[in-house]
Amino acid sequence: MKHPVPGGLREEEEERVLVSEQSWRPCPKARRRLRGCLEWVKQQLFRVGEDWYFLFILGVLMAIISFMMDLLIFRLYEAHRWLYQEVGDVLVLKYLSWTMYPIVMATFSTGFSQSITPHSVGSGIPELKTILTGVVLEDYLAIKNFGAKVVGLTCTLAAGSTVFLGKVGSFVHLSTMVAVYLGKMRTSVMKEYENKFKQNEMLVAAQAVGVASVFGAPISGVLFSIEVMSSHFAVRDYWRGFFAATCGAFMFRLLAVFNSEQETIAAIFKSDLKIDFPFDLLETFFFAILGAVCGLLACAYLFCQRWLLAAVRENRLTAKLLATDKPVYTALVVLLLASITFPPGLGQLMASRLTMKEYLITLFDNRTWGLLVPNASSLADPPSKDPWGLWQEWCHPSATIFGTLAFFLMMKFWMLILATTLPLPAGYFMPIFVYGAAIGRLLGETVALLFPEGIRSEGALHPVVPGGYALAGAAAFSGSVTHSISTALLVCEATGHLSHVLPVILAVLVANAITQKHQPSFYDGTIIVKKLPYLPRIRSRHMASYQVVVEEFMERRVVALAKGSGFEEVLAALDTSADAEYPVLESAEPSSSPSSRATRAPYCTQKTGTLGDNCAIEPIMLQLSPWTSLHQAHHLFELLRLQRIFVTRFGELVGAVSRAEVRGDGGGQAGGTGGGQGRGNNVDKPHPTSSAPLQLRRAIEELANPK
C-alpha cells in the first residue's frame, strides 16, 4: 500500500529534479547556437542531395571490402601453395595437401553460411532479380546474411581454381545488402520514413558497384547490372549508378597502388596487346566463327547446368544430403574436383596450379604459344613468378598447346557445371569468363597455325594475335551465358585494351543471337529451377503471341464484396478465398463495377453497419480490359511491379489477372513465353502479402467480438 507524500516533500523532490536536469545541460545559449550551426551545415551539405553522400560511402566501402577480401584470399592461397611444396616429393602427402585444403575451406564455407542463414548460398542474383520486380523475399537482404556471405565467400575463393568459382555475383549481393543498411541509416539521419522508391534506387546503384569493385570497370559495371538485373530501367538512376560505380572502381584501383601492387592506377588484368596492327579485316570472319562456337557451347552449357541443378534436387541421395548434410555433399564434390586437378595427375594437362587471375593473364598473352620454344622447368616446380612465364604451365612434354587447351575445355565444362550445385556462397561469372578466354585462345592458336607468317594485307604480312581471340572469347561466352552485350566493354576496361573492340562486339553479338534464341540465361534458368516468383520475359516474337488477350488466361472466379456488405459477408468471403485483396462493388448486382478494393486489413471504425460506411477502402487506379493483349499486360506487370489487376468489361467485373496467370502457371493460356519459362514450370507462388487475409480476419473478428 502506497503512503501519501506530504506537499512540502513533493516540492523539494521536484526542485531537486529540476536542478539535476539543469546541471547536465549548462550554457543553454551556446548549445542552441551549436545546434543551429550543425543544422545549417547539414542543410548546406545536403543541398545537392543526400543520396550522393551515401552513394559515395557505398562505393568506397565496397571497394575496401573487395580489396581486403582479395588480400586475405591471396594469403590463404599462398599458404596452400607453400604447404604443397613443403611436403616434399612424397606423392601421398602431396595428394593429401592438394585435396584436403580446398575440402576444408569449402566445407567450412558451407557449414558456416548455412548455420547463419540459408539465404547466403549461391550468387544471389536470381533472388535480386526477383526482389527488383516487387516481390518481397524475407531475409535475403538482412545484415546477418552479409556476415555469413563475406566469410563463406572468402573461404570458397581460398579453395582456388580447384573448385573453379568466382566472386562477381556474390559481391553484387553483398553490395545490395550494404545499400539497404545505408538506406536505413539515411532515413534515421534525415528523420524520414522509409521510401521504397529510394530503396530501389540504392539497390540499382549497388548492383553496378558490385561489378565495378571486382573488375575496376565502372562503365561496364553499370551496363552489365542494367542488362542482367533490370527488365526496365529508370534514367534517373543512371547517374547514381555511374557515380557509385566510379567511386568504387577508383578506390579499388587506388588501394592496389597504396599496397605497392601497382605503380599507378592500371587495368586489373595486365595484357601486352598494344600493337600497331591488332587484326586484319579478313580475321573478322574468324571472330564471327568464334562467336558462333561460343554461342553453341553456351547453349549446351546452359541446358546441362539447368538439367543437373534440377536432377541434384530430385535425386533421392543428393536431395537427402542437401536437405540434412550439406557440408558432406560439398566435401564429396570438392574431393572429386581436387582429385582430377591434382598436378602430378590430370591436372598437369589443365594448368591446375594457376589461380583464376593467372589463368586470364596467360590466356590474354599476345605471344603465339605454338611458335615459342618451350623453356619450361620441371612440372614439380611452382609456377613462375614472372607473369610472362606463366604460359609455360600450359606446356606438357606429351601434349601440344592445342591438346592442353582442348583437354582443359573438355574437363572444365562438366566440372564447372558440377561446381554450380555446391551449397555455398559463390559467383559464377568469372569461371565462364575464363572458360570463354580458353575457347578464344584455342581458336586463335589454330588461326596462327594456319597462317604461321601472318595474314597478308595490302602487300604486308601481319601476325595473328591469339590474345585478341581470347578477349573476344571471354566476352562472347560470358555474354551469351548471361544474355548481355556489355561484356564486350568489360574485357576492354579490365585489360585496358581497346584495339580489338569491334571484333569483340561482333563475336558477342553472334553468340548472343544463338543463345538467346534457344536458351534462357544462366540466372533465369536458376530462377526456373528454384521456382522463384519471377515474371519471365516473353521470348516469342511470333505474330500469334500478340493475338493472345487477357480474356484467354484471366482468373474468372473472383470473390467480390459489395459496399453494402456486413461483417458476416466479409467473413464468408475470407472463408471462400485466400486472396490478399478483394474488389468492392457498388452493389451486389452482376453489372456492378469495382470502383475500389480492400487490401490487407481494412480500417473499420465500428462493428456494425456496412463495409462502405465504416471501412477505409483503397481506390482502384488501374483496370484491364478482356481484350488487352498478353504483351501489354506483361509490360504493365513489369513496369509497375504489380501483383494483381482486375478485369472489367463495360464496367462489369469479369475477372482478375495475377503474376501466376501472366507466368502461365495459373491455369491460363499465357503460352508463348517459351524456353521452359511458361506454363508447366510449377513455379511456386508466394505472395508478398500472403498474410493479408489472416490480418483481415483478425481485425474483423476483434471488431465483431470485442472483449
mmCIF file with all atom_site columns, N, CA, C and O in Angstrom, residues 515-537:
data_model
loop_
_atom_site.group_PDB
_atom_site.id
_atom_site.type_symbol
_atom_site.label_atom_id
_atom_site.label_alt_id
_atom_site.label_comp_id
_atom_site.label_asym_id
_atom_site.label_entity_id
_atom_site.label_seq_id
_atom_site.pdbx_PDB_ins_code
_atom_site.Cartn_x
_atom_site.Cartn_y
_atom_site.Cartn_z
_atom_site.occupancy
_atom_site.B_iso_or_equiv
_atom_site.pdbx_formal_charge
_atom_site.auth_seq_id
_atom_site.auth_comp_id
_atom_site.auth_asym_id
_atom_site.auth_atom_id
_atom_site.pdbx_PDB_model_num
ATOM 1  N N  . THR A 1 515 ? 22.345 -17.942 -78.559 1.00 0.00 ? 515 THR A N  1
ATOM 2  C CA . THR A 1 515 ? 21.932 -18.400 -77.233 1.00 0.00 ? 515 THR A CA 1
ATOM 3  C C  . THR A 1 515 ? 20.559 -17.878 -76.847 1.00 0.00 ? 515 THR A C  1
ATOM 4  O O  . THR A 1 515 ? 19.730 -18.629 -76.312 1.00 0.00 ? 515 THR A O  1
ATOM 5  N N  . GLN A 1 516 ? 20.302 -16.611 -77.072 1.00 0.00 ? 516 GLN A N  1
ATOM 6  C CA . GLN A 1 516 ? 19.011 -16.057 -76.675 1.00 0.00 ? 516 GLN A CA 1
ATOM 7  C C  . GLN A 1 516 ? 17.858 -16.654 -77.454 1.00 0.00 ? 516 GLN A C  1
ATOM 8  O O  . GLN A 1 516 ? 16.711 -16.606 -76.998 1.00 0.00 ? 516 GLN A O  1
ATOM 9  N N  . LYS A 1 517 ? 18.133 -17.220 -78.599 1.00 0.00 ? 517 LYS A N  1
ATOM 10 C CA . LYS A 1 517 ? 17.087 -17.868 -79.384 1.00 0.00 ? 517 LYS A CA 1
ATOM 11 C C  . LYS A 1 517 ? 16.701 -19.218 -78.803 1.00 0.00 ? 517 LYS A C  1
ATOM 12 O O  . LYS A 1 517 ? 15.542 -19.650 -78.932 1.00 0.00 ? 517 LYS A O  1
ATOM 13 N N  . HIS A 1 518 ? 17.616 -19.893 -78.135 1.00 0.00 ? 518 HIS A N  1
ATOM 14 C CA . HIS A 1 518 ? 17.375 -21.281 -77.746 1.00 0.00 ? 518 HIS A CA 1
ATOM 15 C C  . HIS A 1 518 ? 17.358 -21.538 -76.239 1.00 0.00 ? 518 HIS A C  1
ATOM 16 O O  . HIS A 1 518 ? 16.791 -22.549 -75.809 1.00 0.00 ? 518 HIS A O  1
ATOM 17 N N  . GLN A 1 519 ? 17.999 -20.689 -75.435 1.00 0.00 ? 519 GLN A N  1
ATOM 18 C CA . GLN A 1 519 ? 18.091 -20.978 -74.009 1.00 0.00 ? 519 GLN A CA 1
ATOM 19 C C  . GLN A 1 519 ? 17.868 -19.715 -73.181 1.00 0.00 ? 519 GLN A C  1
ATOM 20 O O  . GLN A 1 519 ? 18.244 -18.626 -73.604 1.00 0.00 ? 519 GLN A O  1
ATOM 21 N N  . PRO A 1 520 ? 17.254 -19.852 -71.998 1.00 0.00 ? 520 PRO A N  1
ATOM 22 C CA . PRO A 1 520 ? 17.221 -18.717 -71.062 1.00 0.00 ? 520 PRO A CA 1
ATOM 23 C C  . PRO A 1 520 ? 18.612 -18.474 -70.495 1.00 0.00 ? 520 PRO A C  1
ATOM 24 O O  . PRO A 1 520 ? 19.490 -19.332 -70.584 1.00 0.00 ? 520 PRO A O  1
ATOM 25 N N  . SER A 1 521 ? 18.820 -17.322 -69.926 1.00 0.00 ? 521 SER A N  1
ATOM 26 C CA . SER A 1 521 ? 20.129 -17.007 -69.379 1.00 0.00 ? 521 SER A CA 1
ATOM 27 C C  . SER A 1 521 ? 20.429 -17.867 -68.153 1.00 0.00 ? 521 SER A C  1
ATOM 28 O O  . SER A 1 521 ? 19.563 -18.569 -67.633 1.00 0.00 ? 521 SER A O  1
ATOM 29 N N  . PHE A 1 522 ? 21.662 -17.792 -67.706 1.00 0.00 ? 522 PHE A N  1
ATOM 30 C CA . PHE A 1 522 ? 22.073 -18.576 -66.535 1.00 0.00 ? 522 PHE A CA 1
ATOM 31 C C  . PHE A 1 522 ? 21.223 -18.232 -65.322 1.00 0.00 ? 522 PHE A C  1
ATOM 32 O O  . PHE A 1 522 ? 20.768 -19.115 -64.594 1.00 0.00 ? 522 PHE A O  1
ATOM 33 N N  . TYR A 1 523 ? 20.982 -16.953 -65.107 1.00 0.00 ? 523 TYR A N  1
ATOM 34 C CA . TYR A 1 523 ? 20.234 -16.528 -63.928 1.00 0.00 ? 523 TYR A CA 1
ATOM 35 C C  . TYR A 1 523 ? 18.742 -16.831 -64.073 1.00 0.00 ? 523 TYR A C  1
ATOM 36 O O  . TYR A 1 523 ? 18.088 -17.210 -63.098 1.00 0.00 ? 523 TYR A O  1
ATOM 37 N N  . ASP A 1 524 ? 18.202 -16.679 -65.273 1.00 0.00 ? 524 ASP A N  1
ATOM 38 C CA . ASP A 1 524 ? 16.800 -17.047 -65.484 1.00 0.00 ? 524 ASP A CA 1
ATOM 39 C C  . ASP A 1 524 ? 16.596 -18.549 -65.329 1.00 0.00 ? 524 ASP A C  1
ATOM 40 O O  . ASP A 1 524 ? 15.568 -19.000 -64.815 1.00 0.00 ? 524 ASP A O  1
ATOM 41 N N  . GLY A 1 525 ? 17.575 -19.332 -65.782 1.00 0.00 ? 525 GLY A N  1
ATOM 42 C CA . GLY A 1 525 ? 17.480 -20.777 -65.601 1.00 0.00 ? 525 GLY A CA 1
ATOM 43 C C  . GLY A 1 525 ? 17.498 -21.172 -64.137 1.00 0.00 ? 525 GLY A C  1
ATOM 44 O O  . GLY A 1 525 ? 16.771 -22.080 -63.716 1.00 0.00 ? 525 GLY A O  1
ATOM 45 N N  . THR A 1 526 ? 18.309 -20.488 -63.343 1.00 0.00 ? 526 THR A N  1
ATOM 46 C CA . THR A 1 526 ? 18.324 -20.752 -61.900 1.00 0.00 ? 526 THR A CA 1
ATOM 47 C C  . THR A 1 526 ? 17.004 -20.367 -61.259 1.00 0.00 ? 526 THR A C  1
ATOM 48 O O  . THR A 1 526 ? 16.523 -21.045 -60.345 1.00 0.00 ? 526 THR A O  1
ATOM 49 N N  . ILE A 1 527 ? 16.404 -19.270 -61.722 1.00 0.00 ? 527 ILE A N  1
ATOM 50 C CA . ILE A 1 527 ? 15.090 -18.872 -61.222 1.00 0.00 ? 527 ILE A CA 1
ATOM 51 C C  . ILE A 1 527 ? 14.055 -19.945 -61.520 1.00 0.00 ? 527 ILE A C  1
ATOM 52 O O  . ILE A 1 527 ? 13.196 -20.264 -60.680 1.00 0.00 ? 527 ILE A O  1
ATOM 53 N N  . ILE A 1 528 ? 14.127 -20.539 -62.698 1.00 0.00 ? 528 ILE A N  1
ATOM 54 C CA . ILE A 1 528 ? 13.187 -21.600 -63.064 1.00 0.00 ? 528 ILE A CA 1
ATOM 55 C C  . ILE A 1 528 ? 13.351 -22.803 -62.157 1.00 0.00 ? 528 ILE A C  1
ATOM 56 O O  . ILE A 1 528 ? 12.371 -23.363 -61.645 1.00 0.00 ? 528 ILE A O  1
ATOM 57 N N  . VAL A 1 529 ? 14.598 -23.217 -61.935 1.00 0.00 ? 529 VAL A N  1
ATOM 58 C CA . VAL A 1 529 ? 14.842 -24.404 -61.113 1.00 0.00 ? 529 VAL A CA 1
ATOM 59 C C  . VAL A 1 529 ? 14.460 -24.150 -59.661 1.00 0.00 ? 529 VAL A C  1
ATOM 60 O O  . VAL A 1 529 ? 13.864 -25.003 -58.993 1.00 0.00 ? 529 VAL A O  1
ATOM 61 N N  . LYS A 1 530 ? 14.780 -22.960 -59.153 1.00 0.00 ? 530 LYS A N  1
ATOM 62 C CA . LYS A 1 530 ? 14.444 -22.638 -57.766 1.00 0.00 ? 530 LYS A CA 1
ATOM 63 C C  . LYS A 1 530 ? 12.977 -22.276 -57.566 1.00 0.00 ? 530 LYS A C  1
ATOM 64 O O  . LYS A 1 530 ? 12.536 -22.104 -56.424 1.00 0.00 ? 530 LYS A O  1
ATOM 65 N N  . LYS A 1 531 ? 12.253 -22.119 -58.672 1.00 0.00 ? 531 LYS A N  1
ATOM 66 C CA . LYS A 1 531 ? 10.821 -21.798 -58.622 1.00 0.00 ? 531 LYS A CA 1
ATOM 67 C C  . LYS A 1 531 ? 10.553 -20.492 -57.879 1.00 0.00 ? 531 LYS A C  1
ATOM 68 O O  . LYS A 1 531 ? 9.656  -20.393 -57.049 1.00 0.00 ? 531 LYS A O  1
ATOM 69 N N  . LEU A 1 532 ? 11.367 -19.489 -58.204 1.00 0.00 ? 532 LEU A N  1
ATOM 70 C CA . LEU A 1 532 ? 11.168 -18.172 -57.617 1.00 0.00 ? 532 LEU A CA 1
ATOM 71 C C  . LEU A 1 532 ? 10.006 -17.475 -58.320 1.00 0.00 ? 532 LEU A C  1
ATOM 72 O O  . LEU A 1 532 ? 9.783  -17.678 -59.521 1.00 0.00 ? 532 LEU A O  1
ATOM 73 N N  . PRO A 1 533 ? 9.264  -16.625 -57.605 1.00 0.00 ? 533 PRO A N  1
ATOM 74 C CA . PRO A 1 533 ? 8.101  -15.936 -58.193 1.00 0.00 ? 533 PRO A CA 1
ATOM 75 C C  . PRO A 1 533 ? 8.524  -14.787 -59.096 1.00 0.00 ? 533 PRO A C  1
ATOM 76 O O  . PRO A 1 533 ? 8.165  -13.627 -58.877 1.00 0.00 ? 533 PRO A O  1
ATOM 77 N N  . TYR A 1 534 ? 9.274  -15.101 -60.116 1.00 0.00 ? 534 TYR A N  1
ATOM 78 C CA . TYR A 1 534 ? 9.780  -14.089 -61.036 1.00 0.00 ? 534 TYR A CA 1
ATOM 79 C C  . TYR A 1 534 ? 8.981  -14.126 -62.330 1.00 0.00 ? 534 TYR A C  1
ATOM 80 O O  . TYR A 1 534 ? 8.595  -15.198 -62.805 1.00 0.00 ? 534 TYR A O  1
ATOM 81 N N  . LEU A 1 535 ? 8.744  -12.955 -62.904 1.00 0.00 ? 535 LEU A N  1
ATOM 82 C CA . LEU A 1 535 ? 7.987  -12.860 -64.151 1.00 0.00 ? 535 LEU A CA 1
ATOM 83 C C  . LEU A 1 535 ? 8.959  -12.889 -65.324 1.00 0.00 ? 535 LEU A C  1
ATOM 84 O O  . LEU A 1 535 ? 9.669  -11.913 -65.570 1.00 0.00 ? 535 LEU A O  1
ATOM 85 N N  . PRO A 1 536 ? 9.033  -13.995 -66.061 1.00 0.00 ? 536 PRO A N  1
ATOM 86 C CA . PRO A 1 536 ? 9.996  -14.076 -67.172 1.00 0.00 ? 536 PRO A CA 1
ATOM 87 C C  . PRO A 1 536 ? 9.523  -13.241 -68.350 1.00 0.00 ? 536 PRO A C  1
ATOM 88 O O  . PRO A 1 536 ? 8.342  -12.931 -68.493 1.00 0.00 ? 536 PRO A O  1
ATOM 89 N N  . ARG A 1 537 ? 10.462 -12.881 -69.190 1.00 0.00 ? 537 ARG A N  1
ATOM 90 C CA . ARG A 1 537 ? 10.099 -12.113 -70.371 1.00 0.00 ? 537 ARG A CA 1
ATOM 91 C C  . ARG A 1 537 ? 9.483  -13.036 -71.419 1.00 0.00 ? 537 ARG A C  1
ATOM 92 O O  . ARG A 1 537 ? 9.688  -14.246 -71.413 1.00 0.00 ? 537 ARG A O  1
#
